[in-house]
Structure formats: structure tokens, C-alpha cells
Short mmCIF file of C-alpha atoms in Angstrom, two decimals:
data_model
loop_
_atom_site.label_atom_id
_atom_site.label_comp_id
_atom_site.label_asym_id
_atom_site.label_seq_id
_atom_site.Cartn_x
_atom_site.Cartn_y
_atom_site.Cartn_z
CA UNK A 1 -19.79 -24.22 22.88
CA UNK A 2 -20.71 -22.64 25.82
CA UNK A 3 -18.61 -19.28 24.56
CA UNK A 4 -20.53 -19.94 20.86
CA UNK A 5 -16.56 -21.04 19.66
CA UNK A 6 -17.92 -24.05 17.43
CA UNK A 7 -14.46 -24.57 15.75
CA UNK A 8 -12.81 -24.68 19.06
CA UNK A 9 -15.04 -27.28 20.43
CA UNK A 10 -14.70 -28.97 17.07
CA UNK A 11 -11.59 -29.22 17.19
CA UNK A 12 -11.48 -30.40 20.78
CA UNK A 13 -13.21 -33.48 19.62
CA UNK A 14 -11.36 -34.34 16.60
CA UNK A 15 -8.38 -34.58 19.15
CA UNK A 16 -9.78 -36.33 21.47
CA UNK A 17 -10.27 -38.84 18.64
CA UNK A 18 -6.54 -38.82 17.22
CA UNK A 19 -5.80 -39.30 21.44
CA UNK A 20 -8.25 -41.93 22.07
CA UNK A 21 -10.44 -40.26 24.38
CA UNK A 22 -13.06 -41.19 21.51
CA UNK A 23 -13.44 -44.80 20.22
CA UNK A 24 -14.83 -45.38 17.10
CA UNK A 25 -16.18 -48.67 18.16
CA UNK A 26 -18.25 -47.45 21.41
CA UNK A 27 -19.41 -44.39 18.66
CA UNK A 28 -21.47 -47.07 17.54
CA UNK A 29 -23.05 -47.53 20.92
CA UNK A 30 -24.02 -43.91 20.68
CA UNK A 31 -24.96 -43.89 16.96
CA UNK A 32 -27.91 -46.66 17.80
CA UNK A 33 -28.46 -44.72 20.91
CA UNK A 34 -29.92 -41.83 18.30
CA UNK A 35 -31.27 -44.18 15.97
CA UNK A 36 -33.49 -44.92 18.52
CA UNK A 37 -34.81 -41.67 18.55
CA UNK A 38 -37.69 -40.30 16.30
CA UNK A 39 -37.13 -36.89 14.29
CA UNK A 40 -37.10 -33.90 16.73
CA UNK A 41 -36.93 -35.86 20.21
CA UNK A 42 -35.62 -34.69 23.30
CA UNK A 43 -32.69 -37.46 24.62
CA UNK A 44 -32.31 -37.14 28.23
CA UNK A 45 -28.98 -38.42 28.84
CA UNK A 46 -26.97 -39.16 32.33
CA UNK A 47 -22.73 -38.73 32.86
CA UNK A 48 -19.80 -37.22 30.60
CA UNK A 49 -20.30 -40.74 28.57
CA UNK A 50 -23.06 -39.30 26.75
CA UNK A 51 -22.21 -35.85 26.78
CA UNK A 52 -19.05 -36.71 24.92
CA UNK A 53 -20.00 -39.28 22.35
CA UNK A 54 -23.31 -37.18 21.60
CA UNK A 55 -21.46 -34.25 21.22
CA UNK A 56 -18.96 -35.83 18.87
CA UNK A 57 -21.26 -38.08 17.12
CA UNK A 58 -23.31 -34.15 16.08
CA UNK A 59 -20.33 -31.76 16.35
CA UNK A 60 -17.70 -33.70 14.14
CA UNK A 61 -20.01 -36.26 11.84
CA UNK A 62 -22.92 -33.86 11.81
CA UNK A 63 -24.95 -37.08 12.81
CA UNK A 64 -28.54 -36.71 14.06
CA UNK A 65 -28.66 -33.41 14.95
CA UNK A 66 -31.77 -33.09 14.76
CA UNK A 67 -31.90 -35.05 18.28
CA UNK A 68 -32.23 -32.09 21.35
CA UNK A 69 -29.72 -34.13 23.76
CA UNK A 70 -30.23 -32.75 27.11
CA UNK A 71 -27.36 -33.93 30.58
CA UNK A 72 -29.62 -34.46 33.47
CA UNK A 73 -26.95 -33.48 35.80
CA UNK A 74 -26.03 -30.74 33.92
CA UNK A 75 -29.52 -29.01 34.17
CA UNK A 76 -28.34 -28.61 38.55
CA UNK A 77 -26.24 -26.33 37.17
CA UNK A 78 -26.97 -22.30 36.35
CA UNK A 79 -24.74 -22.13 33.62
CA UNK A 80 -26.33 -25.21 31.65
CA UNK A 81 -30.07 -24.41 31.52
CA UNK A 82 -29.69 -21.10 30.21
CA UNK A 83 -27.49 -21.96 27.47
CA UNK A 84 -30.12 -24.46 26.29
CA UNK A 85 -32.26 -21.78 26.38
CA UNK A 86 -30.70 -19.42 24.54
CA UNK A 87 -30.28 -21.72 21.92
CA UNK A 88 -33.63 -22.94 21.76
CA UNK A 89 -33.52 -26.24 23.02
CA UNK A 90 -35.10 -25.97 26.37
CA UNK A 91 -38.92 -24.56 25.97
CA UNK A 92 -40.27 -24.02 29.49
CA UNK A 93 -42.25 -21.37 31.08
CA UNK A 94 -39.56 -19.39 32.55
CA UNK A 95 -38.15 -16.79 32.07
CA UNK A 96 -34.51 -16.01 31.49
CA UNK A 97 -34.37 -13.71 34.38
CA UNK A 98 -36.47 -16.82 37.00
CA UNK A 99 -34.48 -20.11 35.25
CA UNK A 100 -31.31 -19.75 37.20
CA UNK A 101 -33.24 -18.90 40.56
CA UNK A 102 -34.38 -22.46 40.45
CA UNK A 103 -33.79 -23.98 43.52
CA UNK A 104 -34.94 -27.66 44.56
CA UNK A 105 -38.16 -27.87 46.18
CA UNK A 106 -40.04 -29.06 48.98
CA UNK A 107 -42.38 -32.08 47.75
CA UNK A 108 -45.24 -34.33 48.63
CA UNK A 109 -46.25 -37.07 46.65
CA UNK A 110 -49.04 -35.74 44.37
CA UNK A 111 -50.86 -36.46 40.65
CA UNK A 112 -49.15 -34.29 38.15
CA UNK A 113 -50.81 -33.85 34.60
CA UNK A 114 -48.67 -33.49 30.92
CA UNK A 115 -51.09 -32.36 28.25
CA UNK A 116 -51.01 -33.95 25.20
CA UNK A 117 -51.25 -31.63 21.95
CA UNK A 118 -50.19 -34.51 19.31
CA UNK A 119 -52.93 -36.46 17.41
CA UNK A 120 -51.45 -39.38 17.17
CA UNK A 121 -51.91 -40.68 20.58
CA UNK A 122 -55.47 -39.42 19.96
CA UNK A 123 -56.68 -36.54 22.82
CA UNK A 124 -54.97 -38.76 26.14
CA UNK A 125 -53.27 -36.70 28.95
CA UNK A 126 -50.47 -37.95 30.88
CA UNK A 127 -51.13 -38.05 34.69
CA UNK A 128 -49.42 -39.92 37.37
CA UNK A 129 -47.79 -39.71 40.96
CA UNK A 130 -45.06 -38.38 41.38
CA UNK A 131 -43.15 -38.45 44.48
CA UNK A 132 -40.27 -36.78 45.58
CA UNK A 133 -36.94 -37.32 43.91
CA UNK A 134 -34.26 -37.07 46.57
CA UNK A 135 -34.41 -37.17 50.20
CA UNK A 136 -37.65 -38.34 50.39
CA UNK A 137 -38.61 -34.44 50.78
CA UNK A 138 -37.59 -32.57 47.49
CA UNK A 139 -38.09 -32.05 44.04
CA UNK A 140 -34.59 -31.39 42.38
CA UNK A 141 -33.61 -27.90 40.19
CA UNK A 142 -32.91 -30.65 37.20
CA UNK A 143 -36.47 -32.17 38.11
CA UNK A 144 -38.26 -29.31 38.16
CA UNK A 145 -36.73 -28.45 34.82
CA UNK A 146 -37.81 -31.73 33.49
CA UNK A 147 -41.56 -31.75 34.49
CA UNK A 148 -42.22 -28.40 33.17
CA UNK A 149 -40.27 -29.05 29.56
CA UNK A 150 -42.45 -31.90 29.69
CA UNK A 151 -45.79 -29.64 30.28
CA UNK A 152 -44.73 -27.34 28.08
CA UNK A 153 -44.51 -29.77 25.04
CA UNK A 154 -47.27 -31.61 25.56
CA UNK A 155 -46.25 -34.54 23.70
CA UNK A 156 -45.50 -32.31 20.40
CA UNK A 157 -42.02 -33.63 20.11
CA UNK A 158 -41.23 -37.30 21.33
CA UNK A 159 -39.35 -37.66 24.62
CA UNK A 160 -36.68 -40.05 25.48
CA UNK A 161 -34.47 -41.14 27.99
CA UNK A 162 -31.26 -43.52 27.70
CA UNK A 163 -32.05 -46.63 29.71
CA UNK A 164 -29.39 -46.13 32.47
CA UNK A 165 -30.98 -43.32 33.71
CA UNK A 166 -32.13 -43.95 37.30
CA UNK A 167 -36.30 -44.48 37.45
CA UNK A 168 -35.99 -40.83 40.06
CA UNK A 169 -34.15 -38.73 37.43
CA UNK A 170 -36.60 -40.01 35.04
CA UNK A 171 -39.56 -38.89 37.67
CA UNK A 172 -40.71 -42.20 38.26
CA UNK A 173 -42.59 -42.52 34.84
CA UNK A 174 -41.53 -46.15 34.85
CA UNK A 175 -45.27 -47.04 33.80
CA UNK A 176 -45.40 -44.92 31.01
CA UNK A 177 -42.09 -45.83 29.05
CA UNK A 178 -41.64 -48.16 26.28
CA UNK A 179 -38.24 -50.27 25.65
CA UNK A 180 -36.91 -49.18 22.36
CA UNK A 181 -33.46 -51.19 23.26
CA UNK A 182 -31.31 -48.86 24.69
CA UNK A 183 -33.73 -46.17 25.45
CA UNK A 184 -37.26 -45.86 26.73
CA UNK A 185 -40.28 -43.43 24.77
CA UNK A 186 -42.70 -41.43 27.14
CA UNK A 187 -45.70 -42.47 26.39
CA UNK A 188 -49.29 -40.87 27.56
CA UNK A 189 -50.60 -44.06 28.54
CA UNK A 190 -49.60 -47.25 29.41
CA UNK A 191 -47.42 -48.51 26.38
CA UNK A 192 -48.26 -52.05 24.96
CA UNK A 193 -45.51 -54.86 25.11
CA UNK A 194 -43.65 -54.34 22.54
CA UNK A 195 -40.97 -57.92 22.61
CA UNK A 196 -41.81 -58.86 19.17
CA UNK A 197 -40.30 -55.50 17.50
CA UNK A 198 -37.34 -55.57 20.07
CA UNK A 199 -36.31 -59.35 18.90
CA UNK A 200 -36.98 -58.30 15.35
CA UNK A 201 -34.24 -55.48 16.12
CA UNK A 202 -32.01 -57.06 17.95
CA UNK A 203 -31.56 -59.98 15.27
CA UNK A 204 -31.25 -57.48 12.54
CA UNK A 205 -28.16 -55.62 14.65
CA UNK A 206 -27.13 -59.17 15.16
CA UNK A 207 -26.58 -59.85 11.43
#
């Protein structure tokens, strides 16, 4: 994908299928994983698991693809971030030329602010302390990333991230994310409990 060879990547996945590095079974893991999701959303995923699954569950069934899947890890890489960019999926602020100079940063706890540009939550901006994510002293490349997609779309598009994700790679919004089973929605404020429609969805994937 990387090289823009779509059939070859294609086909990649449709043998790792016949070879059973896919299972059809755990596909269904991944297919309530995007479910989940509202139209548009950025997925912020952790490990190959995802990165596999999603990209079969798009590439080969054309399923959800309207969902921007983004590897956390993978945005500590140069090569990943750009490629996003190119093809549209990662809006931030810099430049072609400045997103592979990203470096991790030094950081002190501070407030950090996410505008919010969609009507629906009514005219509420995110804000909330964020310390740093590593070492106690820095602010990763893949954080840095994260914060300023965030900034950048103000709420226009829903964010999520799959609920394995460690509360630091999610930059501690822990207060601001709503269960939606196997995912949580960034919310600009506090979310309200939400059990009731969990149990109602859980008996439903039950029956």
C-alpha cells in the first residue's frame, strides 16, 4: 500500500486468509470493532492485530471504509505519517517538509484546549491536563501527532480509540471517553453513563 500496489496488498490478504493468518471468526471481532464507529471517524488502533484485520476487513470485503483507521505505533515512524498524509487521512498543521522532523518532546504537565467546530455538542471546547506520556519528561512523535489531528478537527469528525489502548497513548483523556463496548468516543465534556445502551447491545449481540 505503502508503494500505491493495491492488488498486491490485496492479494497479500486474500492469502493470508487461504493460510490462516486471517480467521473469519476473530473478523467478527473487528467487524463490531467498526460498527462501533460513526460515519467518517478516526479509529486509533494499537499492534499488528488491528492493523491486519482492519486492513482486511476494508481491503478485501470493502467493509467500512469509510472508517480513517490510524496504528498508534506506527505514527513513531517517518515512513507512516506521511503516507497518511498523502492520502488524506491525517489533517494536521504540518507540513510535508516539518512531519517527519517530529521528534518527541520535552513536557510539563499543562491544560491543553481541542476546539470544537460541530453543533451537536453545542459550542463546548475540550480542555484538560495533560501530562507527559513517557518517561515522566516527554511528549511522544505519535503523541504529538495525535493532539494536533485532534486540534485540527475540532470535533468535525468523531474520534475513537479501541479500548486496549493504554490511557498514555490515548493522552490521558480517560474523563472524556464514553464506552461504546469495545471502543471509547472522545467526547468534549464529561460523557453521561451510558450502561443502559451498553446492556441493550450486548443482549442484542447475545441473541
Amino acid at each position: 500500500l505503502f508503494e500505491n500496489k493495491r492488488d498486491s496488498a490485496e492479494w497479500c490478504m486474500r492469502q493470508a486468509l487461504q493460510r490462516g493468518g486471517i480467521n473469519k471468526t476473530v473478523t467478527d471481532y473487528f467487524t463490531q470493532l467498526l460498527d462501533e464507529c460513526t460515519p467518517g471517524a478516526y479509529l486509533f488502533t494499537n499492534g499488528d492485530m488491528y492493523l491486519y484485520y482492519l486492513l482486511y476487513l476494508q481491503l478485501v470485503d470493502r467493509y467500512r471504509v469509510d472508517i480513517r483507521y490510524i496504528d498508534l505505533n506506527l505514527l513513531n515512524t517517518r515512513w507512516y505519517p506521511t503516507w497518511l498524509q498523502t492520502k488524506g487521512i491525517l489533517p494536521v498543521s504540518y507540513s510535508p517538509d516539518e512531519l517527519p522532523k517530529i521528534i518527541a518532546d520535552k513536557w510539563v504537565a499543562q491544560k491543553v484546549p481541542v476546539r470544537n467546530k460541530n453543533e451537536k455538542y453545542n459550542d463546548t471546547a475540550l480542555v484538560w491536563n495533560l501530562p507527559p506520556t513517557y518517561g515522566n519528561k516527554f511528549l511522544l512523535r505519535s503523541d504529538r501527532i495525535v493532539l494536533n489531528l485532534m486540534q485540527q478537527n475540532a470535533f468535525e469528525r468523531d474520534v475513537f480509540f479501541a479500548g486496549d489502548v493504554p490511557s498514555n497513548m490515548r493522552l490521558f483523556l480517560d474523563d472524556y471517553l464514553q464506552s461504546r463496548g469495545l471502543t471509547y468516543k472522545v467526547l468534549p465534556q464529561i460523557p453521561p453513563d451510558n450502561t443502559f445502551e451498553l446492556e441493550l447491545r450486548l443482549k442484542k449481540l447475545l441473541h
